[in-house]
Short mmCIF file of C-alpha atoms and ligand atoms in Angstrom, two decimals:
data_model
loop_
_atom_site.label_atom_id
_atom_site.label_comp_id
_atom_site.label_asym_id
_atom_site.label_seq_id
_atom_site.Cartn_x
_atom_site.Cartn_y
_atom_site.Cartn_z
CA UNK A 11 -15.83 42.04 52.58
CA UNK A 12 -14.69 44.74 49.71
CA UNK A 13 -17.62 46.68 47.84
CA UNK A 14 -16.49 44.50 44.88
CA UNK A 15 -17.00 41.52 46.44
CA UNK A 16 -20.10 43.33 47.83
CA UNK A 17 -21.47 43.63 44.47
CA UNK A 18 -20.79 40.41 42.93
CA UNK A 19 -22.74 38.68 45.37
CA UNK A 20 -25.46 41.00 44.92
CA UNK A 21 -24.87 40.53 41.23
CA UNK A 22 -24.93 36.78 41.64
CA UNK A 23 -27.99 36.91 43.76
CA UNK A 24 -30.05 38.64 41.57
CA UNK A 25 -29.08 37.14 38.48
CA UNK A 26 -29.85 33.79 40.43
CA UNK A 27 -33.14 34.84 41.90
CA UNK A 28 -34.27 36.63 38.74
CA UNK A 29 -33.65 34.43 36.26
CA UNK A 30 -35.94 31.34 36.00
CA UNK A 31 -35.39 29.51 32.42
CA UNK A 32 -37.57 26.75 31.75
CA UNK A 33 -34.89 24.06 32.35
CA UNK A 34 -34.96 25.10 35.90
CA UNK A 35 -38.12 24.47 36.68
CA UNK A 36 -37.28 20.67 36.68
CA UNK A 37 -35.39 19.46 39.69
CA UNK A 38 -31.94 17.82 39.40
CA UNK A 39 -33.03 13.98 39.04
CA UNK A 40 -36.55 14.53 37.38
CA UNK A 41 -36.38 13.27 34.07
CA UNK A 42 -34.39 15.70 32.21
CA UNK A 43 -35.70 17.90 29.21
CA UNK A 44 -35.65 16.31 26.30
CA UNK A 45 -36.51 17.81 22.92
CA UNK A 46 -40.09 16.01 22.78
CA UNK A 47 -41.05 17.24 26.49
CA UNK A 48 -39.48 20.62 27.12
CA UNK A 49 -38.82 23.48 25.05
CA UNK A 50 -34.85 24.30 24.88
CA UNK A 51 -34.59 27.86 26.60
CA UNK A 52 -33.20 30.08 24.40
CA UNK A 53 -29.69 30.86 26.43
CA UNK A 54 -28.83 27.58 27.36
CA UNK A 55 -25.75 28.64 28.82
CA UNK A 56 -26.91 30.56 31.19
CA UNK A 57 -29.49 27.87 32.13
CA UNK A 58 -27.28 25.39 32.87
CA UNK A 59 -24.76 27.78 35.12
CA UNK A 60 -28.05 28.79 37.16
CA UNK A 61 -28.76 27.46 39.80
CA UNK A 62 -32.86 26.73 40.97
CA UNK A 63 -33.45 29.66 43.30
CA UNK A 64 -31.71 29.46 46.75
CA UNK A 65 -32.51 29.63 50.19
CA UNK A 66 -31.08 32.02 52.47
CA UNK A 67 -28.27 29.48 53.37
CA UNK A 68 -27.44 28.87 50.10
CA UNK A 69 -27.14 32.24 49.10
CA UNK A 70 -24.61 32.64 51.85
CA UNK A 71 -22.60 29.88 50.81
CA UNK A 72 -22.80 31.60 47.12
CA UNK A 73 -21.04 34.12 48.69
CA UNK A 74 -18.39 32.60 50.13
CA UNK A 75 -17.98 31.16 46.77
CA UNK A 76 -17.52 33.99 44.62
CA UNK A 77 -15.48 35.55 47.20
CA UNK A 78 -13.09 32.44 46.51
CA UNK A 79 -13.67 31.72 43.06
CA UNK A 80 -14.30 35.37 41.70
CA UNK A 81 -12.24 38.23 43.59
CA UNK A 82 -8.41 36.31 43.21
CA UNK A 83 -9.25 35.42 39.19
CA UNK A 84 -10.44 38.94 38.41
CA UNK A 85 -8.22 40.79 40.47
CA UNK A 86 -5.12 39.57 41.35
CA UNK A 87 -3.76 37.35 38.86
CA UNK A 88 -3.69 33.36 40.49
CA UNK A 89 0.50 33.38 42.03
CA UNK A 90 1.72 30.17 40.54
CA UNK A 91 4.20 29.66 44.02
CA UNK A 92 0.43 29.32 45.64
CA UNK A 93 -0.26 26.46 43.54
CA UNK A 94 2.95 24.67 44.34
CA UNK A 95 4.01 26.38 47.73
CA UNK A 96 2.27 23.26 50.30
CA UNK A 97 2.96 20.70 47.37
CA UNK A 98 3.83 16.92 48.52
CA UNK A 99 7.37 15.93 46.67
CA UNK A 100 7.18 12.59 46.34
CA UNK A 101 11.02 12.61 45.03
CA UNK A 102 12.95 9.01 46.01
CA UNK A 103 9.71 7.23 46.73
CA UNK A 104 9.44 3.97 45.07
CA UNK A 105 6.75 1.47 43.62
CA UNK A 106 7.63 -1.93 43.72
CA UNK A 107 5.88 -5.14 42.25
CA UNK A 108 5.95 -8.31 45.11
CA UNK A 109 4.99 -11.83 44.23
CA UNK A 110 2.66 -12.78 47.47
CA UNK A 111 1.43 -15.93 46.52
CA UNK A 112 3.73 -17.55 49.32
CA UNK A 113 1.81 -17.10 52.67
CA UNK A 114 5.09 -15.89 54.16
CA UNK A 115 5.30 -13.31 52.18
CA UNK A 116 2.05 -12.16 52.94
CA UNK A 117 2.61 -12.24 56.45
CA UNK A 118 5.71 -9.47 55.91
CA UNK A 119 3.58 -7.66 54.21
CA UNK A 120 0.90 -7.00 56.89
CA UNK A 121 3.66 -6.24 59.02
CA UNK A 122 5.28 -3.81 56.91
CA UNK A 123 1.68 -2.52 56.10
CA UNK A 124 0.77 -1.82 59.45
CA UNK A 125 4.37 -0.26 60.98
CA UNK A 126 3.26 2.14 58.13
CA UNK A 127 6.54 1.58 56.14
CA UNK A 128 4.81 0.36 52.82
CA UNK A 129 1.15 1.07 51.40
CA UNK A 130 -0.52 -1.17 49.05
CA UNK A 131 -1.65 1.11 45.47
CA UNK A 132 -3.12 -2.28 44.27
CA UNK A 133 -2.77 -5.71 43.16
CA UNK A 134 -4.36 -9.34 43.20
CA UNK A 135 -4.33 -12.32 44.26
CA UNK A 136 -0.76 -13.32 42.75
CA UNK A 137 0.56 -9.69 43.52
CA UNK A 138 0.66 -6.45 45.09
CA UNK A 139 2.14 -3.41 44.29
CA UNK A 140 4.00 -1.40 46.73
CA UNK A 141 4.66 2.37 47.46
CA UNK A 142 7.81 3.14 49.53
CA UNK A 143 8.79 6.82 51.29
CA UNK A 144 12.29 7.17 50.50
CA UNK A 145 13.18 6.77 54.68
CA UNK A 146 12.01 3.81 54.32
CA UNK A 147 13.17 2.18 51.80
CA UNK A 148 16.40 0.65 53.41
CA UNK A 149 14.47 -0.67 56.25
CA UNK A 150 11.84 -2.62 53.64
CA UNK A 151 14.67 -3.60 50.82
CA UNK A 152 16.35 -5.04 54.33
CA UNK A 153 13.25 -6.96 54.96
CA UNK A 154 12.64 -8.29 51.74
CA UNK A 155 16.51 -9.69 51.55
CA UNK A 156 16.03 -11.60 54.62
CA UNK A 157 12.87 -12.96 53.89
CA UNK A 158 13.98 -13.59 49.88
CA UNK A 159 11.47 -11.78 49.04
CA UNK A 160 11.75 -10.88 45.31
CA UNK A 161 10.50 -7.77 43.71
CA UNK A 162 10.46 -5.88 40.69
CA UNK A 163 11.01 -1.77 41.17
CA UNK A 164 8.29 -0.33 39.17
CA UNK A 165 9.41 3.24 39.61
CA UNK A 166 12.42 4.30 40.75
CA UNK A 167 11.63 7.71 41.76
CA UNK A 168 8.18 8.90 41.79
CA UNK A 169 8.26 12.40 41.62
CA UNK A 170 10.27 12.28 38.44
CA UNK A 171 7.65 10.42 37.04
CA UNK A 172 5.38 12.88 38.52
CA UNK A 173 7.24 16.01 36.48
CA UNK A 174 6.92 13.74 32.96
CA UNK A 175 2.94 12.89 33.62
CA UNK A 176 1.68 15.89 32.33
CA UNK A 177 3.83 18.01 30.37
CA UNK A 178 2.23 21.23 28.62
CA UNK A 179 0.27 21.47 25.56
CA UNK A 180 2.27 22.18 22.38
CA UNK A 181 1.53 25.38 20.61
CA UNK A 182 -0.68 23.66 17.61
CA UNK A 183 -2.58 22.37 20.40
CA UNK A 184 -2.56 26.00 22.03
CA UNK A 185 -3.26 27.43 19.09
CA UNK A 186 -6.79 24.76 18.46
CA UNK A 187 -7.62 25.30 21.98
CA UNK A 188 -8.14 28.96 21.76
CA UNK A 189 -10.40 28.27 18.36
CA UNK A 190 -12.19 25.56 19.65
CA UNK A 191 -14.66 27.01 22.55
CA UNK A 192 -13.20 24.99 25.37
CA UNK A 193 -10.05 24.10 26.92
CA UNK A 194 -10.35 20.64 26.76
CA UNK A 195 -7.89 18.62 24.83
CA UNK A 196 -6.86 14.46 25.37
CA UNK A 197 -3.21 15.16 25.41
CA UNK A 198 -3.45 16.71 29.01
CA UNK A 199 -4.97 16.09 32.14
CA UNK A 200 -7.18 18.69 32.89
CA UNK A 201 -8.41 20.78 36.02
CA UNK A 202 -11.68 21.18 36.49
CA UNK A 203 -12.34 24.00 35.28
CA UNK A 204 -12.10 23.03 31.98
CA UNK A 205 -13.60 19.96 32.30
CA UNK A 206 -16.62 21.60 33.60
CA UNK A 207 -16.24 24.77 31.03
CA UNK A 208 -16.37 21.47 28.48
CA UNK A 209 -19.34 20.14 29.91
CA UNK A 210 -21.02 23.93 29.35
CA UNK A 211 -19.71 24.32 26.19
CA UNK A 212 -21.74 21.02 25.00
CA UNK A 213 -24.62 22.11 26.32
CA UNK A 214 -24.86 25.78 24.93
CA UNK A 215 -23.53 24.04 21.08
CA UNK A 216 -26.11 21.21 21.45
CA UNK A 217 -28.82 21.76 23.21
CA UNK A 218 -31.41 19.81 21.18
CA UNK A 219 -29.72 16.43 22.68
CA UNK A 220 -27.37 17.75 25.38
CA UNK A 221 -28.32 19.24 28.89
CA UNK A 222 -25.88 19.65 32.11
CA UNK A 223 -27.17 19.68 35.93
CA UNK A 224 -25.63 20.05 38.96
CA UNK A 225 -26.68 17.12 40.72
CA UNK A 226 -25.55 18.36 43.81
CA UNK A 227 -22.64 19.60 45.58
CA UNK A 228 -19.55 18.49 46.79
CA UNK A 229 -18.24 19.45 50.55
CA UNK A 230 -16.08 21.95 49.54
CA UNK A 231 -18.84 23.68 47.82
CA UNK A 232 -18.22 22.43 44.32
CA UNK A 233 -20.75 21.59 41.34
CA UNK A 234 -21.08 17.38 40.72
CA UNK A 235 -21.78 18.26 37.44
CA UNK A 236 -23.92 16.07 35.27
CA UNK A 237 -23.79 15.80 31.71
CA UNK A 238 -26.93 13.74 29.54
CA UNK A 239 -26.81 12.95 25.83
CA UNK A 240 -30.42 12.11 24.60
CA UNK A 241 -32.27 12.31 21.13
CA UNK A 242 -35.33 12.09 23.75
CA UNK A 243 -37.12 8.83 22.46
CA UNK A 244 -39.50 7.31 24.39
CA UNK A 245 -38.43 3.93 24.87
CA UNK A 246 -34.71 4.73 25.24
CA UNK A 247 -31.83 2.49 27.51
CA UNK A 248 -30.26 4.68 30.17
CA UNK A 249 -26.70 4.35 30.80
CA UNK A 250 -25.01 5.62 33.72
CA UNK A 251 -21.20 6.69 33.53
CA UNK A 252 -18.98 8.12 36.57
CA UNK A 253 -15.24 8.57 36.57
CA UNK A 254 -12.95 10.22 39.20
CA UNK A 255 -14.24 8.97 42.45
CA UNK A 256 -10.79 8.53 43.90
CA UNK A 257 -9.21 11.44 43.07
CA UNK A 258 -5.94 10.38 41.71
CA UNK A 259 -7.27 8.14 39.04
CA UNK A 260 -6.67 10.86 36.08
CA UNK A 261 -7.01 8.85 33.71
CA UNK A 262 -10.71 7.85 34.57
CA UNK A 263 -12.07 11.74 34.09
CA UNK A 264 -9.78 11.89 30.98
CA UNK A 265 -11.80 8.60 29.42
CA UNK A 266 -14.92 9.37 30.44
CA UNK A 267 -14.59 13.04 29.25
CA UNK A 268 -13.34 11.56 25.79
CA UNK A 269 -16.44 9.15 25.56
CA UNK A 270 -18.72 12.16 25.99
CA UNK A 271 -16.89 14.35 23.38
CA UNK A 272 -17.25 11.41 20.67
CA UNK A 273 -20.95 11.20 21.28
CA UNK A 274 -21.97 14.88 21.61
CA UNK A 275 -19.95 15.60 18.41
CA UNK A 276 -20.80 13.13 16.14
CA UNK A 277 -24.75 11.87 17.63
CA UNK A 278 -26.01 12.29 14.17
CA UNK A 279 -23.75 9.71 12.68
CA UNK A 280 -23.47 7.37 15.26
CA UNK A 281 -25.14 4.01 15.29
CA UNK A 282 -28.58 3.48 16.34
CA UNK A 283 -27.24 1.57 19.31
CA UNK A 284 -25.31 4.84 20.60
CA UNK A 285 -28.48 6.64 19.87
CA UNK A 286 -31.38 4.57 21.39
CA UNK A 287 -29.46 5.11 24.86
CA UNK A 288 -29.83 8.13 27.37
CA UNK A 289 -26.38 8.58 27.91
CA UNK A 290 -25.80 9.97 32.06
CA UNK A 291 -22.02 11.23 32.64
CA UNK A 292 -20.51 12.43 35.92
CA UNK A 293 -16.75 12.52 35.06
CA UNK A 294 -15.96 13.92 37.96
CA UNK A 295 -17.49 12.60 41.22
CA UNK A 296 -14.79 13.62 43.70
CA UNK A 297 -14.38 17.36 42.41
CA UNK A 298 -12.84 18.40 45.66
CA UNK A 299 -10.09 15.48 45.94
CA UNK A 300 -9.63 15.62 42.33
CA UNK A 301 -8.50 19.70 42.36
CA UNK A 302 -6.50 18.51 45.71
CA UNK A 303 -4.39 15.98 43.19
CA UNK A 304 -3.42 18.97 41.04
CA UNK A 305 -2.53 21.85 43.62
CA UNK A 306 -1.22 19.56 46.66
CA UNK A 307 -0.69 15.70 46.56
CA UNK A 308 -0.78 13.87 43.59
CA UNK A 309 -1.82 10.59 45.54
CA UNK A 310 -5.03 11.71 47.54
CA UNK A 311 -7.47 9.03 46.86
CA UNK A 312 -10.15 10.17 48.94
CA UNK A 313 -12.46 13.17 49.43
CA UNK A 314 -11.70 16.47 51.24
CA UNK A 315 -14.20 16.33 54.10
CA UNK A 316 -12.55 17.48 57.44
CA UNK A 317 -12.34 14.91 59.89
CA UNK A 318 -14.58 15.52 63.18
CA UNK A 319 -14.11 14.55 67.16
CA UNK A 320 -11.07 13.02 67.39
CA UNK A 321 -10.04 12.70 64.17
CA UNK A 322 -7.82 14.82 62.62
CA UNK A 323 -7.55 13.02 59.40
CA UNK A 324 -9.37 14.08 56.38
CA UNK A 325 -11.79 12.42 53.65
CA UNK A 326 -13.24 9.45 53.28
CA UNK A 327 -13.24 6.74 50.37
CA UNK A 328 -16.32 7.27 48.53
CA UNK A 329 -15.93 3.77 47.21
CA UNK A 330 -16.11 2.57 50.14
CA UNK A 331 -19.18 4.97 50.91
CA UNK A 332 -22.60 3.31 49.26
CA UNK A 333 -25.02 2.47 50.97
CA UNK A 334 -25.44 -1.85 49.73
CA UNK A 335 -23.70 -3.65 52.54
CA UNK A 336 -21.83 -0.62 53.86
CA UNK A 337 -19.26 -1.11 56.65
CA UNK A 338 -17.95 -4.80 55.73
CA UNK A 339 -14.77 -6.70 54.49
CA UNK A 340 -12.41 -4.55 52.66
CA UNK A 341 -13.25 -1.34 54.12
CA UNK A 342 -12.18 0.75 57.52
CA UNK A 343 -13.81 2.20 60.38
CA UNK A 344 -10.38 4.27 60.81
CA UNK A 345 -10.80 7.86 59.60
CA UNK A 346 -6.66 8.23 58.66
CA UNK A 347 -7.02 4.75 56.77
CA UNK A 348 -7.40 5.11 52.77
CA UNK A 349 -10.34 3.05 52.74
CA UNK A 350 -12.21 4.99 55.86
CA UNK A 351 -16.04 3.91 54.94
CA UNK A 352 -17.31 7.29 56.70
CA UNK A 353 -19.58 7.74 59.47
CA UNK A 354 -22.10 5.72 57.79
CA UNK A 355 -23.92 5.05 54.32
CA UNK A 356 -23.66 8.08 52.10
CA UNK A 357 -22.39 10.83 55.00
CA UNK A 358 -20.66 11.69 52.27
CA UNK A 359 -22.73 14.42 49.94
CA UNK A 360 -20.59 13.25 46.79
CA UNK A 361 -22.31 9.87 47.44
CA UNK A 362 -25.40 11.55 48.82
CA UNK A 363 -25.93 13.10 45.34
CA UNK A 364 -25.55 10.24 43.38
CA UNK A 365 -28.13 8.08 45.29
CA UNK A 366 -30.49 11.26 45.57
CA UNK A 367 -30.64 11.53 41.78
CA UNK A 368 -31.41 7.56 41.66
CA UNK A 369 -34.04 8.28 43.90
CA UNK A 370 -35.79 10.94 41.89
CA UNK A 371 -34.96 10.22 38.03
CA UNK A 372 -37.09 8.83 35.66
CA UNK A 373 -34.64 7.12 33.46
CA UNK A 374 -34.57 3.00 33.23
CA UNK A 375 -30.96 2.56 33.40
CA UNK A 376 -29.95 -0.94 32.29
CA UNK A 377 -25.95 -0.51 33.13
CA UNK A 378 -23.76 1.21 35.24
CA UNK A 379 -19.96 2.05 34.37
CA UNK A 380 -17.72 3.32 37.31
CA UNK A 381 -14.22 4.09 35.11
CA UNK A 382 -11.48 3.61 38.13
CA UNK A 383 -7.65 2.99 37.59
CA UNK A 384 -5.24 0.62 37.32
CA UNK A 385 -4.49 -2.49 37.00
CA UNK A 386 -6.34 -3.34 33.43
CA UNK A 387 -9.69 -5.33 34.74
CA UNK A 388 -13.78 -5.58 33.86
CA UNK A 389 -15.22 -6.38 37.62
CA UNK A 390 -18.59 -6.77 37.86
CA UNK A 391 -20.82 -7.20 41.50
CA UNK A 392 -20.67 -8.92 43.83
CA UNK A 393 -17.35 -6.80 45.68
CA UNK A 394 -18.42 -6.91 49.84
CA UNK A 395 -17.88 -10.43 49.35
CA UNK A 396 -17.04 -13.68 47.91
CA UNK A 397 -20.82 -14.23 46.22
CA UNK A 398 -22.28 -14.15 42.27
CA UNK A 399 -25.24 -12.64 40.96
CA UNK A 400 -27.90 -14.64 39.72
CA UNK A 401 -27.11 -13.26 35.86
CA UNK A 402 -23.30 -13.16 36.97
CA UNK A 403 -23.13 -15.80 33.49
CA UNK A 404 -24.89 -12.74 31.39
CA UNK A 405 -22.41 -10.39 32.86
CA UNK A 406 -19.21 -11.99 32.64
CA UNK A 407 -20.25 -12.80 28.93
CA UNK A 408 -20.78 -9.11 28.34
CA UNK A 409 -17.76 -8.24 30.41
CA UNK A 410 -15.62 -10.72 27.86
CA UNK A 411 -16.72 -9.42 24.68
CA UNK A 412 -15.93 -5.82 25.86
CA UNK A 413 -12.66 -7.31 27.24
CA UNK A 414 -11.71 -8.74 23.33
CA UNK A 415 -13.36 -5.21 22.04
CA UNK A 416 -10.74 -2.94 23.80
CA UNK A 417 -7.55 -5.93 22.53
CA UNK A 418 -8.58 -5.79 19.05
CA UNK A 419 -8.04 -2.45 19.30
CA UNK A 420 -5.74 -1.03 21.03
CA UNK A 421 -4.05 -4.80 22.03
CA UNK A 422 -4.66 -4.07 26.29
CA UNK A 423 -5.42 -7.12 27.97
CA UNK A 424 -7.89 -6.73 30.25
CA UNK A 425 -9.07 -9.35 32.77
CA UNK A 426 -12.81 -10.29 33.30
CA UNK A 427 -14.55 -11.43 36.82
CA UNK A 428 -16.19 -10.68 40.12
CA UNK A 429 -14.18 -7.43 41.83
CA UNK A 430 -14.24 -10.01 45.31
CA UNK A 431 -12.81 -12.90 43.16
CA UNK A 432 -10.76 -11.35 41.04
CA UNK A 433 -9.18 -8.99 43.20
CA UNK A 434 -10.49 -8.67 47.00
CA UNK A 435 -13.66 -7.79 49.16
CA UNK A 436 -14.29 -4.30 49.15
CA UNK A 437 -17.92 -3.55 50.76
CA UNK A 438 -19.38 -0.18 50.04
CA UNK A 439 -18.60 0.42 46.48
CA UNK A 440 -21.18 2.44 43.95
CA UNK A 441 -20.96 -0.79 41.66
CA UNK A 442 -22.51 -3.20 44.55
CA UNK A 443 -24.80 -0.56 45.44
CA UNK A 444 -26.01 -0.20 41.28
CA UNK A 445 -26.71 -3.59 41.33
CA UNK A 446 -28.85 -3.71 44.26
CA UNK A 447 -30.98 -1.33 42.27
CA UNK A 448 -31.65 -3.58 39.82
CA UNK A 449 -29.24 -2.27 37.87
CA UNK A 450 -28.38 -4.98 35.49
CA UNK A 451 -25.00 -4.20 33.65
CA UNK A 452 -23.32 -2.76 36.41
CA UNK A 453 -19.03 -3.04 35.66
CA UNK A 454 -16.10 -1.25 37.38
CA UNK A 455 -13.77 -0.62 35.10
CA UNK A 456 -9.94 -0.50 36.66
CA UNK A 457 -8.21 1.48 33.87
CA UNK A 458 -4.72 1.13 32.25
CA UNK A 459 -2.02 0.53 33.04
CA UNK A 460 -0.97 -2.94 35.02
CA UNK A 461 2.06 -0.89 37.14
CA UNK A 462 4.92 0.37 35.12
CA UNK A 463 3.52 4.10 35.69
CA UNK A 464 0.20 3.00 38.04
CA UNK A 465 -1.40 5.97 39.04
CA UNK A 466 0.82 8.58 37.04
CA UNK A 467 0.32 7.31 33.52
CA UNK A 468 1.73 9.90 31.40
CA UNK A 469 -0.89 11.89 28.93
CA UNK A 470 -0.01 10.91 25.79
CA UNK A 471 -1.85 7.80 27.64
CA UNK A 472 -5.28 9.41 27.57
CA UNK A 473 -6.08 8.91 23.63
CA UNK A 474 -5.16 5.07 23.16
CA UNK A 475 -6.71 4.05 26.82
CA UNK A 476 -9.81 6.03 25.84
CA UNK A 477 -10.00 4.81 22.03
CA UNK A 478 -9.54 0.83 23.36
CA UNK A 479 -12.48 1.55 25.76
CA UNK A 480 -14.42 3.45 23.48
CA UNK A 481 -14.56 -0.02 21.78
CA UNK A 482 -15.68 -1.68 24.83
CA UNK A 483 -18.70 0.87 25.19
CA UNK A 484 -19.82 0.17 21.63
CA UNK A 485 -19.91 -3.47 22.24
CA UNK A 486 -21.64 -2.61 26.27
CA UNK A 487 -24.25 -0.60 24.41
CA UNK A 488 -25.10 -2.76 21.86
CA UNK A 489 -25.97 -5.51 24.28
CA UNK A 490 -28.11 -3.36 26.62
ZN1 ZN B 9 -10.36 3.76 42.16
#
């Protein structure tokens, strides 16, 4: 370890241990301070980048972190080739859209599935949409002739699309970015370091109604940043709102980021319905696979914990992960599988965190939004399997009139239902688990589009997905 480094953590330590603002006297998941109940420290910057004071442990893994984070940004300037150098090219792969209503065709499918030639990236009950490694390809268009299978090609070659998703900001936008205070813009996907610098940046300009926590950790060591909007009524809704928990889903952390920016910047002229709601974000639940999208493989769904024992394969799905019926239909025991449940109900700490701050918050929350992507759909409970709610009628109403919200505007169509009966059982997911808490509006939301660019929906996406949706949440909090 360098003296530099040396002193930074020193630096870090102290300023950690020393200063003890009055917003960090409440634990992450207490009820949060709210104009009425806690006076606003005076640098709320620095009270939201502080952390409560650490153990011994914690201090050591502070370390580690500013010898990561800190030494290569101030010192060496970040080598681009790094970013790129262990990068998965995805160039010849193909999407494809299959019909598999005929039980034949299913029955290829599995087969092609499970000799590893195809993967499913999601579909229905009428259809599935395929990804193909170029090597494979003539072996699985070979299959599909003999079986007369047809298909549509969706995308032709993925990594080109890949190269188009998220082109650089334009120098007006450049320009507005440096004025502005953050880095965050909706006509670019964003790493997390701006998202998060966003989140800050809120908090420090408004900190009469906004506050940001670290509600935990994620295994790599990175914040699960929290962001609350709250005029601090008594008597106030709580509405919960995650995005990112499979890592490639851009768009979700781009949508929920947008819905936060409209609040915190125009609160005062909102409606009362916007405003009579403590407002919970966590745009980024998978921090760690999110990051691993940018730098290394655009497709990792999952998050970055290293496999143990035997298994060499990393991550689990943290939608797969809660702790409401963990472990059946729709999810794997098989730590290289996409959908690998994990070791058991939240051994995950992304999920951990989530259900910890359930556990300890004061707020009443009356719905529960989990933005997800694609395929254009409002799913509400129950997903581990075929089975209703009681009030499924109250949510499927709700779910409707946010469904004709989002075509007015923008013209999406998005389809309304149970996740198992609309699409499949999937056990373990945080929507299940929200509703098992009582939680009565409790939606997943699977994001545009239905296919033609799946996953890697290009940027200039972000704005009309978000406005449409935006729509929806008006309607959502107006019935809570
Ligand atoms: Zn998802």
């Amino acid at each position: 370890m360098g003296s530099l480094t040396l002193t930074l953590v020193f630096l870090y330590a102290v300023s950690t241990v020393s200063c003890t603002p009055f917003i960090n006297q409440l634990q992450p998941g207490q009820e949060w301070p709210t104009r009425s109940s806690v006076k606003q420290p005076y640098h709320q910057f620095d009270a939201v980048e502080n952390e409560p004071k650490p153990n011994v442990a914690e201090l050591k893994t502070a370390a580690t972190d500013v010898e990561k984070e800190i030494i290569p940004d101030e010192n060496t300037p970040e080598d681009p080739l790094a970013e790129t150098v262990d990068r998965i090219d995805y160039s010849g792969a193909q999407v494809w859209k299959v019909s598999i209503e005929d039980v034949q065709v299913q029955r290829i499918i599995k087969r092609l599935t499970s000799d590893k030639l195809i993967e499913s990236w999601g579909g229905n009950h009428s259809s599935l949409d395929i990804f193909i490694k170029p090597k494979a390809l003539e072996n699985v268009t070979a299959e599909f002739k003999n079986g007369d299978i047809t298909y549509d090609i969706m995308i032709e070659d993925l990594q080109q699309r890949i190269d188009e998703e998220n082109p650089p900001l334009d120098e007006n936008e450049l320009e507005l970015q440096d004025r502005r205070g953050h880095r965050m813009t909706w006509k670019q996907y964003h790493r997390l370091d701006d998202i998060h610098g966003f989140l800050d940046y809120l908090a420090k300009t408004y900190p009469s109604i906004i506050s940001v926590n670290s509600i935990g950790k994620s295994y790599e060591g990175r914040d699960l940043k929290m962001l609350r909007i709250s005029d601090g009524k008594a008597g106030n809704k709580a509405v919960f709102i995650d995005g990112g928990i499979h890592a490639r889903e851009w768009i979700s952390p781009a949508v929920v980021t947008y819905f936060i920016n409209q609040f915190a910047e125009n609160f005062d002229v909102e409606s009362d319905d916007i405003k009579n709601i403590d407002w919970y974000f966590l745009p980024v639940v998978n921090p760690d696979g999110y990051e691993y999208t940018h730098r290394s493989d655009r497709l990792w769904r999952k998050n970055r914990k290293y496999g143990l024992g035997i298994s060499t394969c990393t991550g689990a799905d943290l939608n797969r992960n809660f702790g409401y019926r963990w472990g059946g239909k729709g999810s794997s025991g098989y730590p290289c599988s996409d959908i690998y449940r994990g070791s058991g109900p939240f051994s995950e700490p992304e999920t951990k965190a989530i259900s910890e701050f359930f556990k300890n918050t004061a707020a009443k929350f009356s719905a529960y939004l989990t933005y997800h992507s694609y395929g254009q759909y409002l799913l509400y409970p129950w997903g581990y399997d075929n089975a209703l709610p009681a009030d499924h009628k109250d949510l499927d109403s709700v779910g409707n009139q946010m469904a004709e919200a989002i075509r007015k505007t923008g013209g999406s169509q998005y389809k309304v239902g149970s996740s198992s009966g609309l699409l499949y059982p999937a056990a373990g997911g945080s929507d299940d688990w929200a509703k098992s808490l009582g939680i009565k509006y409790t939606y997943t939301i699977e994001l545009s589009d239905t296919g033609r660019y799946g996953f890697v929906l290009p940027a200039s996406y972000i704005e009309p997905v978000a406005r449409e949706n935006l729509a929806a949440l008006r309607v959502l909090a107006s019935q809570v």
